[in-house]
Short mmCIF file of C-alpha atoms and ligand atoms in Angstrom, two decimals:
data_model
loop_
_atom_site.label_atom_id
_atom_site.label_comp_id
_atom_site.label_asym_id
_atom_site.label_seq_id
_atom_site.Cartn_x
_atom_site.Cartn_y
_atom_site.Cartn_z
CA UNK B 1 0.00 0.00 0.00
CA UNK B 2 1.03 3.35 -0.55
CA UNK B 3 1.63 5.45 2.25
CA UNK B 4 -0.82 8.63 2.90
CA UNK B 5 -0.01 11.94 4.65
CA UNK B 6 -2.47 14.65 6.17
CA UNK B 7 -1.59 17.80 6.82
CA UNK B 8 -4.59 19.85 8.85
CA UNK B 9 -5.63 23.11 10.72
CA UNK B 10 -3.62 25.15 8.68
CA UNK B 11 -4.32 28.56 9.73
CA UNK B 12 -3.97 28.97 5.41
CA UNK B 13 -3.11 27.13 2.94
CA UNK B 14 -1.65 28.90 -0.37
CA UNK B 15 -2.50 27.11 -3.30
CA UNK B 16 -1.17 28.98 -6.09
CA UNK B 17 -4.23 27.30 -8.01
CA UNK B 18 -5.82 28.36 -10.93
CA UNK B 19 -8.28 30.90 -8.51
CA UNK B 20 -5.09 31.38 -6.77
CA UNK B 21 -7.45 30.23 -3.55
CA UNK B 22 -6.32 30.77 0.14
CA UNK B 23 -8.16 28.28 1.95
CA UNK B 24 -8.58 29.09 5.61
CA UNK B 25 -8.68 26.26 7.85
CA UNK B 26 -7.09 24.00 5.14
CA UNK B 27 -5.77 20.69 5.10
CA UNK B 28 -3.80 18.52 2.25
CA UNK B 29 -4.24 14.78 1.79
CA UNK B 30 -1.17 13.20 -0.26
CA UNK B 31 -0.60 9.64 -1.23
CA UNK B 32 2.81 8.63 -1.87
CA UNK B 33 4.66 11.15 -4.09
CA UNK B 34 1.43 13.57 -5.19
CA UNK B 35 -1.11 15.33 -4.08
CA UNK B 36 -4.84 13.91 -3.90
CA UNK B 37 -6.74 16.32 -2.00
CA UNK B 38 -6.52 20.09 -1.02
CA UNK B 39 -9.63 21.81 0.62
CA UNK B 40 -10.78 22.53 4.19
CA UNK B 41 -10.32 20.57 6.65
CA UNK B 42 -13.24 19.52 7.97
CA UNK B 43 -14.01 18.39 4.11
CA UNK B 44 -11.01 15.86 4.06
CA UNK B 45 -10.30 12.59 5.17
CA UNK B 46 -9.18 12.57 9.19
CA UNK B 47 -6.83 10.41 9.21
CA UNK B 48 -3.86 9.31 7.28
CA UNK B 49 -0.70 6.69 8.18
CA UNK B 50 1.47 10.35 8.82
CA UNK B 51 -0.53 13.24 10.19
CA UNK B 52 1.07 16.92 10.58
CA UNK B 53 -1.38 19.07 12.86
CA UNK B 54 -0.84 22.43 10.87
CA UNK B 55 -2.22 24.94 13.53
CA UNK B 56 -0.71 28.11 13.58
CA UNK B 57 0.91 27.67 10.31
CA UNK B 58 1.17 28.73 6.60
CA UNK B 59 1.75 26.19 4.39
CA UNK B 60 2.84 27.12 0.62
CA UNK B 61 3.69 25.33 -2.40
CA UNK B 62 7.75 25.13 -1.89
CA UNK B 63 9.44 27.38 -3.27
CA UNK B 64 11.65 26.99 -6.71
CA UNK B 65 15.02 28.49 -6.86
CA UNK B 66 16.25 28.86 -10.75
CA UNK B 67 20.01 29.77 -10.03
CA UNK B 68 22.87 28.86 -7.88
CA UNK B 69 26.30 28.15 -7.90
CA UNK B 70 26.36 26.26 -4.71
CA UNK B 71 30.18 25.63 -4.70
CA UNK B 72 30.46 29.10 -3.63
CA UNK B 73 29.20 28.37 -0.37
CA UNK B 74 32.48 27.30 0.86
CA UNK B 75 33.58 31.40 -0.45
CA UNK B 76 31.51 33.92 1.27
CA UNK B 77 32.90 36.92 1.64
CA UNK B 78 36.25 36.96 0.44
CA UNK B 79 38.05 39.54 1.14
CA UNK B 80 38.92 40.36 -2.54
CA UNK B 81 35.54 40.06 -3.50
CA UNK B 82 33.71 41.72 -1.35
CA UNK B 83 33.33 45.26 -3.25
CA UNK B 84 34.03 44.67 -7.03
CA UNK B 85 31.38 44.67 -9.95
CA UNK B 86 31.10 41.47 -11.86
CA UNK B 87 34.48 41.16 -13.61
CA UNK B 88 36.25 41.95 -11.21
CA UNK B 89 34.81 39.97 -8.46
CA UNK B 90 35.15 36.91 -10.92
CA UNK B 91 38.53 37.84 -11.60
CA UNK B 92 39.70 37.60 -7.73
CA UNK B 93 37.44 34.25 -7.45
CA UNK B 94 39.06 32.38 -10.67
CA UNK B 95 42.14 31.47 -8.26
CA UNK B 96 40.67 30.20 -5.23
CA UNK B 97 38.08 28.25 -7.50
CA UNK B 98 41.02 26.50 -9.22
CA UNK B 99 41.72 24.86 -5.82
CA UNK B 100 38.41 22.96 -5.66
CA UNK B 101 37.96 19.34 -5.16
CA UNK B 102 35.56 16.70 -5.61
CA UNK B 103 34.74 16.46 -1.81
CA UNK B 104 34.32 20.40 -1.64
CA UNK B 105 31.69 19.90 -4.45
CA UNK B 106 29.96 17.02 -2.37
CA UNK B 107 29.95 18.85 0.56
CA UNK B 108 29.35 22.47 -0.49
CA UNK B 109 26.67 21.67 -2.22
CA UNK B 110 25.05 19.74 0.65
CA UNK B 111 25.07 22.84 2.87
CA UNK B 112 23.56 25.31 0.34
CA UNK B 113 20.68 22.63 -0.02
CA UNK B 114 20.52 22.59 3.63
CA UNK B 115 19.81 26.37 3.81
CA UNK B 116 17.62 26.43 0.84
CA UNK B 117 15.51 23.73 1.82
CA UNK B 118 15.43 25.35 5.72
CA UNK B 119 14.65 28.85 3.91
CA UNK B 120 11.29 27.17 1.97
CA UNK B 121 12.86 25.81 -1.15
CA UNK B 122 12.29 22.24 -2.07
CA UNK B 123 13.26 22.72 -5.78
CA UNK B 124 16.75 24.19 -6.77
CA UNK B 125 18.76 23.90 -9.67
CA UNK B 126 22.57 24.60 -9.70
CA UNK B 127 24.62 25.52 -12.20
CA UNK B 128 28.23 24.08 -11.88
CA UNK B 129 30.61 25.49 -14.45
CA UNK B 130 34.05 24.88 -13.08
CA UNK B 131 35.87 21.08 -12.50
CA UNK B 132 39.33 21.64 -11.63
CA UNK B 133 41.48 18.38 -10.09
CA UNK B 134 38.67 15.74 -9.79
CA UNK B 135 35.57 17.82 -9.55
CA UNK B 136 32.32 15.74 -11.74
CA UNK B 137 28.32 17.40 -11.47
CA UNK B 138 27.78 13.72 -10.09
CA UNK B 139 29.20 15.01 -6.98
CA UNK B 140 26.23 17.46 -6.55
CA UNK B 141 23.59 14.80 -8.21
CA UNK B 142 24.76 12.54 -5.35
CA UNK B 143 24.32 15.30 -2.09
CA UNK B 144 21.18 16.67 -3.62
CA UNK B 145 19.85 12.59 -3.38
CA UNK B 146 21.30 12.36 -0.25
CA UNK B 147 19.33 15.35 1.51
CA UNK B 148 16.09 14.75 -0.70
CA UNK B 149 16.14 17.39 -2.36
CA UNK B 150 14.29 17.83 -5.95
CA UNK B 151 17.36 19.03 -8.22
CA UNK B 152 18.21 20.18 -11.80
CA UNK B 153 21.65 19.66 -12.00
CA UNK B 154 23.30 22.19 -14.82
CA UNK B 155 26.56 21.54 -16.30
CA UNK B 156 27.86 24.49 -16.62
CA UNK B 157 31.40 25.23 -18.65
CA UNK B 158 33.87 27.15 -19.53
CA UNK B 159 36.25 27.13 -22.71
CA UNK B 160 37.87 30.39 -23.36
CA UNK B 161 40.28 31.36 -21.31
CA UNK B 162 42.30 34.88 -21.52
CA UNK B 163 44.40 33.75 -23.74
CA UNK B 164 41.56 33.55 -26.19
CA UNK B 165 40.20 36.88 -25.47
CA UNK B 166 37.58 35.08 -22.41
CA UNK B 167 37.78 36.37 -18.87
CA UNK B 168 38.71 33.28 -16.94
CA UNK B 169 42.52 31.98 -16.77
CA UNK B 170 43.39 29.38 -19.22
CA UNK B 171 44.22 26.67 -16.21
CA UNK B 172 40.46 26.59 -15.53
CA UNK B 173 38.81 25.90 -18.18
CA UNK B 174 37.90 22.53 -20.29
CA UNK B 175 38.02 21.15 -24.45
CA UNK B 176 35.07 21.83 -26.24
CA UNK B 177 34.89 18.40 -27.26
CA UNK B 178 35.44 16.90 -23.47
CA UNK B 179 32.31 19.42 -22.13
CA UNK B 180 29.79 18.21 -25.02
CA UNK B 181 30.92 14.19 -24.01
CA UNK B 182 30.46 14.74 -20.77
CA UNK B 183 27.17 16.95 -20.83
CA UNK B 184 25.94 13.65 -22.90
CA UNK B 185 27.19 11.59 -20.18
CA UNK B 186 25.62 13.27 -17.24
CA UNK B 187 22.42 13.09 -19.48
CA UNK B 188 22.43 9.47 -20.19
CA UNK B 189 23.49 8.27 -16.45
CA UNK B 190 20.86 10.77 -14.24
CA UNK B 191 18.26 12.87 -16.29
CA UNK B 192 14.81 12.04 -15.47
CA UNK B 193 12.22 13.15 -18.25
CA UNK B 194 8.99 11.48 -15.94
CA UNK B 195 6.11 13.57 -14.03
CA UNK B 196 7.20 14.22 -10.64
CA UNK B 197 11.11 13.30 -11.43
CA UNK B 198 13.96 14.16 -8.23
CA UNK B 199 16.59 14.44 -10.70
CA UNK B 200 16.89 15.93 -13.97
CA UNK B 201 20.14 17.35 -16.00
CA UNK B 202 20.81 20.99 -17.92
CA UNK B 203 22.75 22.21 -21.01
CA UNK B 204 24.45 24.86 -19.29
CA UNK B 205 27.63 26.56 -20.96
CA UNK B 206 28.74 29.58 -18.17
CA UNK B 207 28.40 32.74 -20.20
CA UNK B 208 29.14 34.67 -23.28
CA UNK B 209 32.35 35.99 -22.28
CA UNK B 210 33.62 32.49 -20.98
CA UNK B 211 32.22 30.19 -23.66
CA UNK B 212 32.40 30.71 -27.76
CA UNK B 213 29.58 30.96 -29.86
CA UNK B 214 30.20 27.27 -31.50
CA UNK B 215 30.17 25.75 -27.76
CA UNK B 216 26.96 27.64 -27.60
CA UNK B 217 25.25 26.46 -31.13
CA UNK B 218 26.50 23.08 -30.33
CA UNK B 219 25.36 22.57 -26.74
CA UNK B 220 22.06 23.54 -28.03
CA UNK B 221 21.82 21.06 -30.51
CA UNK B 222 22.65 18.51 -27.56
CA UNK B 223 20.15 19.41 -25.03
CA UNK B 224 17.48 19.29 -27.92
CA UNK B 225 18.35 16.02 -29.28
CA UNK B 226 17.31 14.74 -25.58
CA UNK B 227 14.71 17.09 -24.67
CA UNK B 228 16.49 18.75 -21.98
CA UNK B 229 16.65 22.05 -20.74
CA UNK B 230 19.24 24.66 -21.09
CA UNK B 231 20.62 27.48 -19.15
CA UNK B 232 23.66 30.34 -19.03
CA UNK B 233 24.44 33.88 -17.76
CA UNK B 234 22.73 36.85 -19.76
CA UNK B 235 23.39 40.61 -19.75
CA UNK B 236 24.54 40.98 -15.94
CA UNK B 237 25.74 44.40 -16.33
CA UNK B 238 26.93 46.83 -18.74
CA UNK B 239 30.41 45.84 -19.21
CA UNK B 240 28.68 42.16 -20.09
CA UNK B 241 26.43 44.09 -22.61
CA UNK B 242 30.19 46.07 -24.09
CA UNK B 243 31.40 42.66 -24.77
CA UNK B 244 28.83 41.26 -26.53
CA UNK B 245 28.49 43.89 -28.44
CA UNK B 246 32.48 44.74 -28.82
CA UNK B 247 33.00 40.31 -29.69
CA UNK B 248 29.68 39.55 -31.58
CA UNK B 249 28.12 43.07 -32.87
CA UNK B 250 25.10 42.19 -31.02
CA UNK B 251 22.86 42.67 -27.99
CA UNK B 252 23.21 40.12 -25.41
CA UNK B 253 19.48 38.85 -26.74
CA UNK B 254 19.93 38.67 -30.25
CA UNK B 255 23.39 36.86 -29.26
CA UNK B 256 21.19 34.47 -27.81
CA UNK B 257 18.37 33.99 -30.46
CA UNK B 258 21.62 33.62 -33.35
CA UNK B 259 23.09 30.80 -30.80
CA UNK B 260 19.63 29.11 -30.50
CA UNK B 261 19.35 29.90 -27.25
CA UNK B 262 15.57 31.10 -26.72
CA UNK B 263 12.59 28.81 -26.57
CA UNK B 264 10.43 27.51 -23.86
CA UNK B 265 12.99 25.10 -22.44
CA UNK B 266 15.86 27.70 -22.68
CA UNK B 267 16.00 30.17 -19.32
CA UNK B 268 18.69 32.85 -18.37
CA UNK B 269 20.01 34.38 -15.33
CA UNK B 270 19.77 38.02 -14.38
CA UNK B 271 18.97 39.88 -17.90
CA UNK B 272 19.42 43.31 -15.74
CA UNK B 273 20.29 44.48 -18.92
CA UNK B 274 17.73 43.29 -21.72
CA UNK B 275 16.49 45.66 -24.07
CA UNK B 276 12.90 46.46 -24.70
CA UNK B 277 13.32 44.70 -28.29
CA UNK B 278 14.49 41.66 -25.80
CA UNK B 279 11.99 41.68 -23.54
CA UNK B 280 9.31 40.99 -26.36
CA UNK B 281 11.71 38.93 -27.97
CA UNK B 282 11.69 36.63 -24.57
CA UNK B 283 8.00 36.97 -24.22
CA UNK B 284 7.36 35.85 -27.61
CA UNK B 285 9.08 32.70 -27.52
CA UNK B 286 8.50 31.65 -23.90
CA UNK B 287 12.23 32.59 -22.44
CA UNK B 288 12.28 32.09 -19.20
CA UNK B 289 14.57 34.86 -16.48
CA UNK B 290 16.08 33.73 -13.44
CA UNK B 291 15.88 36.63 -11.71
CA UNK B 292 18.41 37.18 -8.60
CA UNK B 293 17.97 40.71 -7.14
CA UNK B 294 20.60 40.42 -3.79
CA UNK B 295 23.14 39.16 -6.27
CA UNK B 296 22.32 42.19 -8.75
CA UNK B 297 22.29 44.58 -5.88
CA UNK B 298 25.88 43.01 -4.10
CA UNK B 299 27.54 43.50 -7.17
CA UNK B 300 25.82 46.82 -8.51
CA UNK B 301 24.04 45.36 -11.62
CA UNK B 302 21.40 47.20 -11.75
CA UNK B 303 17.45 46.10 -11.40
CA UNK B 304 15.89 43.84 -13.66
CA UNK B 305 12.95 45.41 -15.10
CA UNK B 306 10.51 42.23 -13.86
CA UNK B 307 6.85 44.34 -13.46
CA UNK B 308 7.59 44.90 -17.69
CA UNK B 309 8.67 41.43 -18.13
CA UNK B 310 5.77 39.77 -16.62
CA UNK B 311 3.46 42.52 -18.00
CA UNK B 312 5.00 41.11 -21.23
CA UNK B 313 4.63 37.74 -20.68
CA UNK B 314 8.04 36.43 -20.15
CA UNK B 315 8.49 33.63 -17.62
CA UNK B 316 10.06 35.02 -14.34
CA UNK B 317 11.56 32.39 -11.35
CA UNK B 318 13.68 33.87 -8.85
CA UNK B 319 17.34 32.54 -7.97
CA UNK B 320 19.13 33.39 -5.06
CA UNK B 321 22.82 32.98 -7.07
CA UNK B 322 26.02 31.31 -5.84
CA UNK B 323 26.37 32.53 -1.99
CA UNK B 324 30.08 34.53 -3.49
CA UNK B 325 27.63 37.08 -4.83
CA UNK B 326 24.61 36.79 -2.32
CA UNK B 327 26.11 35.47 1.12
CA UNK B 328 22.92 34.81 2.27
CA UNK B 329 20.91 32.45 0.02
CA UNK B 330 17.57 32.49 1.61
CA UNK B 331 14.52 31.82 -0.51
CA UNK B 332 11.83 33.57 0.88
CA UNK B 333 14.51 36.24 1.45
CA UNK B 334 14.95 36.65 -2.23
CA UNK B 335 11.32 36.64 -2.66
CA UNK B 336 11.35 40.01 -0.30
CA UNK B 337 14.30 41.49 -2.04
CA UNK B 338 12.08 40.96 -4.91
CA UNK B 339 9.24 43.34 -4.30
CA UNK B 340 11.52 45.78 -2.59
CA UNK B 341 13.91 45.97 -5.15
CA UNK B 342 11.19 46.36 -8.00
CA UNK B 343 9.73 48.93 -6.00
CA UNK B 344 13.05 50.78 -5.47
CA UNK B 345 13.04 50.85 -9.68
CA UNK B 346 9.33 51.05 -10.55
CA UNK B 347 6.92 52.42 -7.93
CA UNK B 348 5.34 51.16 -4.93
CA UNK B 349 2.79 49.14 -6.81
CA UNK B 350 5.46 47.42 -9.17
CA UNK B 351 4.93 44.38 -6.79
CA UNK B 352 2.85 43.29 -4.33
CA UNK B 353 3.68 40.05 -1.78
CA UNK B 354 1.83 38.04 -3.57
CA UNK B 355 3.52 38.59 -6.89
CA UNK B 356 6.69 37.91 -5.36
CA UNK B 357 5.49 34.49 -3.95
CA UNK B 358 3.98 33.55 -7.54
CA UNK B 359 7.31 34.15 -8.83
CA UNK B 360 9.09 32.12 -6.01
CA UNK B 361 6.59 28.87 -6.92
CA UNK B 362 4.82 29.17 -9.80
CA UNK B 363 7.50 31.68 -11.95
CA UNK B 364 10.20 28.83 -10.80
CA UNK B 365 8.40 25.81 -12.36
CA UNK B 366 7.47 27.23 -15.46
CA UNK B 367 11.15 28.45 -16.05
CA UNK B 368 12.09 25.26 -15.27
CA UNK B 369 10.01 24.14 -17.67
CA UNK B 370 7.63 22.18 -15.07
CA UNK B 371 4.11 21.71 -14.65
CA UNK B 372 3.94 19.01 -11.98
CA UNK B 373 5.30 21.47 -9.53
CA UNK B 374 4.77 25.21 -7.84
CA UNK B 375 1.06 24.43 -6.56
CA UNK B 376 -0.84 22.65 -4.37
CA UNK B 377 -3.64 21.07 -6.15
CA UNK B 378 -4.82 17.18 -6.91
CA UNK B 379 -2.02 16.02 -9.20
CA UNK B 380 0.86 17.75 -8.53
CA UNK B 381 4.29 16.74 -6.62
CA UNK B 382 3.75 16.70 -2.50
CA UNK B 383 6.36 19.57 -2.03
CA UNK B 384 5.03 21.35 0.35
CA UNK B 385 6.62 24.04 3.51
CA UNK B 386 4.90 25.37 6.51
CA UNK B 387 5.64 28.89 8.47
CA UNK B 388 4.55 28.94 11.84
CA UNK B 389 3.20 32.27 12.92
CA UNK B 390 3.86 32.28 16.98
CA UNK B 391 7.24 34.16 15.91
CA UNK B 392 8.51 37.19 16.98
CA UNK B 393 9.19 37.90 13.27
CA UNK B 394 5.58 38.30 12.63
CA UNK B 395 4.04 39.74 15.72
CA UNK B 396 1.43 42.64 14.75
CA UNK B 397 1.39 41.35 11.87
CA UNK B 398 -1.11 37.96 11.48
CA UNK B 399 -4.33 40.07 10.23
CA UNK B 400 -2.35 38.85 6.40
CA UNK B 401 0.00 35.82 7.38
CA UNK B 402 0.62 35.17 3.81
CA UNK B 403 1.01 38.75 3.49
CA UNK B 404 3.52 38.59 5.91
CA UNK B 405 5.89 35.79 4.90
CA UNK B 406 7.21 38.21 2.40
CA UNK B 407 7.29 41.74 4.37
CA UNK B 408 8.63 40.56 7.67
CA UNK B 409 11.92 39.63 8.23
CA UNK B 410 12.74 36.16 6.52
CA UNK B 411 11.38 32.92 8.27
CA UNK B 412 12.41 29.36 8.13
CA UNK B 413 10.15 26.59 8.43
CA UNK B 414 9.13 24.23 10.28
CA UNK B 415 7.86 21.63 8.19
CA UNK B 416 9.27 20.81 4.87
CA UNK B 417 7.76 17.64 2.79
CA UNK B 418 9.48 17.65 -0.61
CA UNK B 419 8.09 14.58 -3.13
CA UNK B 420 5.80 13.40 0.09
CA UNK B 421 8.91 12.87 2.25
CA UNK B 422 9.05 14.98 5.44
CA UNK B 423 12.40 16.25 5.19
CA UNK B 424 12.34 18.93 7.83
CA UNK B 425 10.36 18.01 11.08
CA UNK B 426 9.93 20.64 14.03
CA UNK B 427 13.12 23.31 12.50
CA UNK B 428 15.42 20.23 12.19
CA UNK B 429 16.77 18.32 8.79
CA UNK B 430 16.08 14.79 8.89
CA UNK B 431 17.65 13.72 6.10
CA UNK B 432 21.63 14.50 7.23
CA UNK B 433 23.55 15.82 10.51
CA UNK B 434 23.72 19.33 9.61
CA UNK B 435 25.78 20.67 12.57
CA UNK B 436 28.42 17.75 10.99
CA UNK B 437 28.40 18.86 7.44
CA UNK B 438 28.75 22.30 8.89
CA UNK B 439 31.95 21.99 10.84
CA UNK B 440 33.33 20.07 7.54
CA UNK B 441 32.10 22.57 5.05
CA UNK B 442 34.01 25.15 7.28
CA UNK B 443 37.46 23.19 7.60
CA UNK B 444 37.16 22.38 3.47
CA UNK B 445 36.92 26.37 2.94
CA UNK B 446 39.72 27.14 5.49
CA UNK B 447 41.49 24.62 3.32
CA UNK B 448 40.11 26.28 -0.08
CA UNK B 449 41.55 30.00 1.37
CA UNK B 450 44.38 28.93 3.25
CA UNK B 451 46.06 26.83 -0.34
CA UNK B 452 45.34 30.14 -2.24
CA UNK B 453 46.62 32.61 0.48
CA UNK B 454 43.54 34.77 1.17
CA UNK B 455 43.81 36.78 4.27
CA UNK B 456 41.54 38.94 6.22
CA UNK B 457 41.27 42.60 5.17
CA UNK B 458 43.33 45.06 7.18
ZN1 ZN O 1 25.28 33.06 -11.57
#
């Protein structure tokens, strides 16, 4: 028999439905993997083999983060790095990133998951684009199966180096031909095309000014030959926006659209920069932007112009990018950042809370290309977080709990079921140690700083 799970009493459950429907009092009856039943609580079965009396909380889809580089967990803060715009904070990083190993993958990634999955995430993808010594994407594909976590793993790359005109050093980056065998590889061993998959894999070349345009044409080809998705770095900043147009005579979008690289199952990371002529270029073919506003405002980017890209019509997820450019990667955090940040550019009303959770659930799965996720409703994956609401962080403020998730200061939960697994259980992990992984994760990036001689800043 398949096992059943009943979560009731919520104080409100977020659906994120077609009616976008708060149901007060609400309760969610799951069998296995999926969701059967959503509705009021008195209307729903009482019993189940797991109960979760929901009282006090809010319980939302889980959220969907669209970018990370989760290796830079174990490089917060650096010294170096910690006032530079893009190219130069990359260009300090490159170094100490040439020190990583295959354990430091393993390991980083493990405690990025932890804090996304504590901060209301139970989707993430992450996009890994450099494998010095013996660093492999199965390294990630293995933690994210070890926490429970539901994962698109992107190989990333990188194959110009500055001796080619590309901004990374030549020791760090890989063959054309070795990337496009092992992108195949990683594809053929771990990508899961099913409803309701755990694990599937990403085309995911690092950037215009780190990749050239054949990698880019070609990679495409790949990922569509095997129906997967694909993903990169687009018009960060201006000096990415002087490059493209300096190396290809073109705006970072119609780079994109010559490569192949627009379509439905094609999304890109920040697009601070896209043009009005990109914007309805994006929204025409179905685009999707990971949208990462700490990152944009740590490095001085700019702000994405999200009210007129969903106005438009393109797809909009929000990523919290790799923790060397946002130290703190907190979901629901990014969804507040979010709203401010669009409000700081566009006017009060440029976003409500509401329109910042859409875009941390629903926005996510549809730039992921997913519809079996981002909701709770009969049919979809049982990934599911609850708030509770006796917090000091949202004292005054429980006349709008959902509402308030987003204003008031960030929240973790307290329950976390991701694919009808309970996976956080009263604030704790249940799936790994986490004060173990944390005391390793800090000795690996003592190790990481210490073998490229970073030092505090006087
Ligand atoms: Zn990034």
């Amino acid at each position: 028999m398949t096992k059943t799970l009943l979560i009731k009493n919520a104080r409100v459950v977020v659906t994120m439905d077609e009616q976008r429907r708060e149901i007060d009092n609400g309760a969610i009856f799951v069998r296995g993997n999926v969701i059967e039943q959503v509705g009021p609580t008195p209307e729903l079965p009482q019993t189940a083999d797991e109960v979760i009396d929901a009282s006090g909380h809010v319980v939302t889809p889980g959220l969907v983060n669209t970018h990370h580089h989760m290796y830079q967990s174990l490089t917060r803060v650096i010294p170096a790095a910690q006032n530079g715009e893009l190219f130069n904070w990359l260009t300090n990083l490159y170094p100490i990133w040439a020190n990583l190993n295959s354990e430091m993958v393993h390991v980083s990634t493990l405690t990025a998951m932890s804090e996304l999955i504590l901060s209301g995430c139970t989707t993430s993808s992450d996009h890994l684009y450099i494998y010095p010594n013996d660093c492999k994407l199965d390294d990630s594909i293995e933690a994210a199966s070890k926490i429970g976590m539901r994962f698109h793993a992107a190989r990333g790359a990188m194959s110009v180096g500055q001796s080619k005109g590309g901004l990374p050093p030549d020791r760090v980056v890989e063959d054309e031909k070795a990337i496009l065998k092992d992108t195949q590889r990683l594809i053929e061993t771990y990508h899961d095309a099913n409803r309701h998959a755990m694990q599937r894999v990403v085309v995911a070349p690092c950037s215009p000014f780190s990749v050239s345009q054949d990698l880019m044409k070609e990679a495409a080809v790949l990922a569509r030959s095997y129906g997967v998705s694909m993903h990169t770095h687009l018009a960060e900043n201006v000096n990415d926006i002087a490059y493209s147009r300096e190396k290809f005579n073109m705006t970072p979008a119609e780079y994109a659209e010559d490569c192949g690289w627009v379509g439905h199952d094609v999304w890109h990371a920040h697009c601070v920069q896209l043009d009005d002529d990109g914007v309805y270029m994006f929204a025409k073919t179905g685009t999707g932007v990971a949208h990462c506003p700490c990152s944009n405002m740590r490095l001085a980017s700019g702000i994405a112009p999200i009210r007129k890209m969903v106005d438009a019509g393109v797809p909009v997820g929000l990523g919290v990018d790799g923790c060397a450019s946002n130290d703190g990667a907190h979901m629901l955090g990014e969804a507040r950042q979010a709203m401010l940040l669009q409000r700081v550019g566009f006017g009060p009303d440029a976003m409500t809370a509401r329109q910042a959770l859409e875009l941390a659930t629903l926005g996510g799965a549809k730039v992921l290309n997913r519809d079996d996720i981002g909701a709770i409703k009969p049919g979809m994956s049982a990934d599911i977080v609850m708030f509770k609401l006796d917090q000091i962080a949202f004292a005054g403020a429980l006349h709008d709990p959902v509402a308030a998730l987003v204003f008031c200061t960030p929240s973790n939960v307290n329950y976390s079921v991701i694919n009808g697994k309970i996976v956080v259980k009263d604030g704790l992990l249940q799936t790994i140690d986490l004060p173990l992984v944390i005391e390793r994760h800090n000795q690996l990036a003592s190790d990481l700083a210490l073998a490229t001689g970073t030092r505090k800043v006087a």
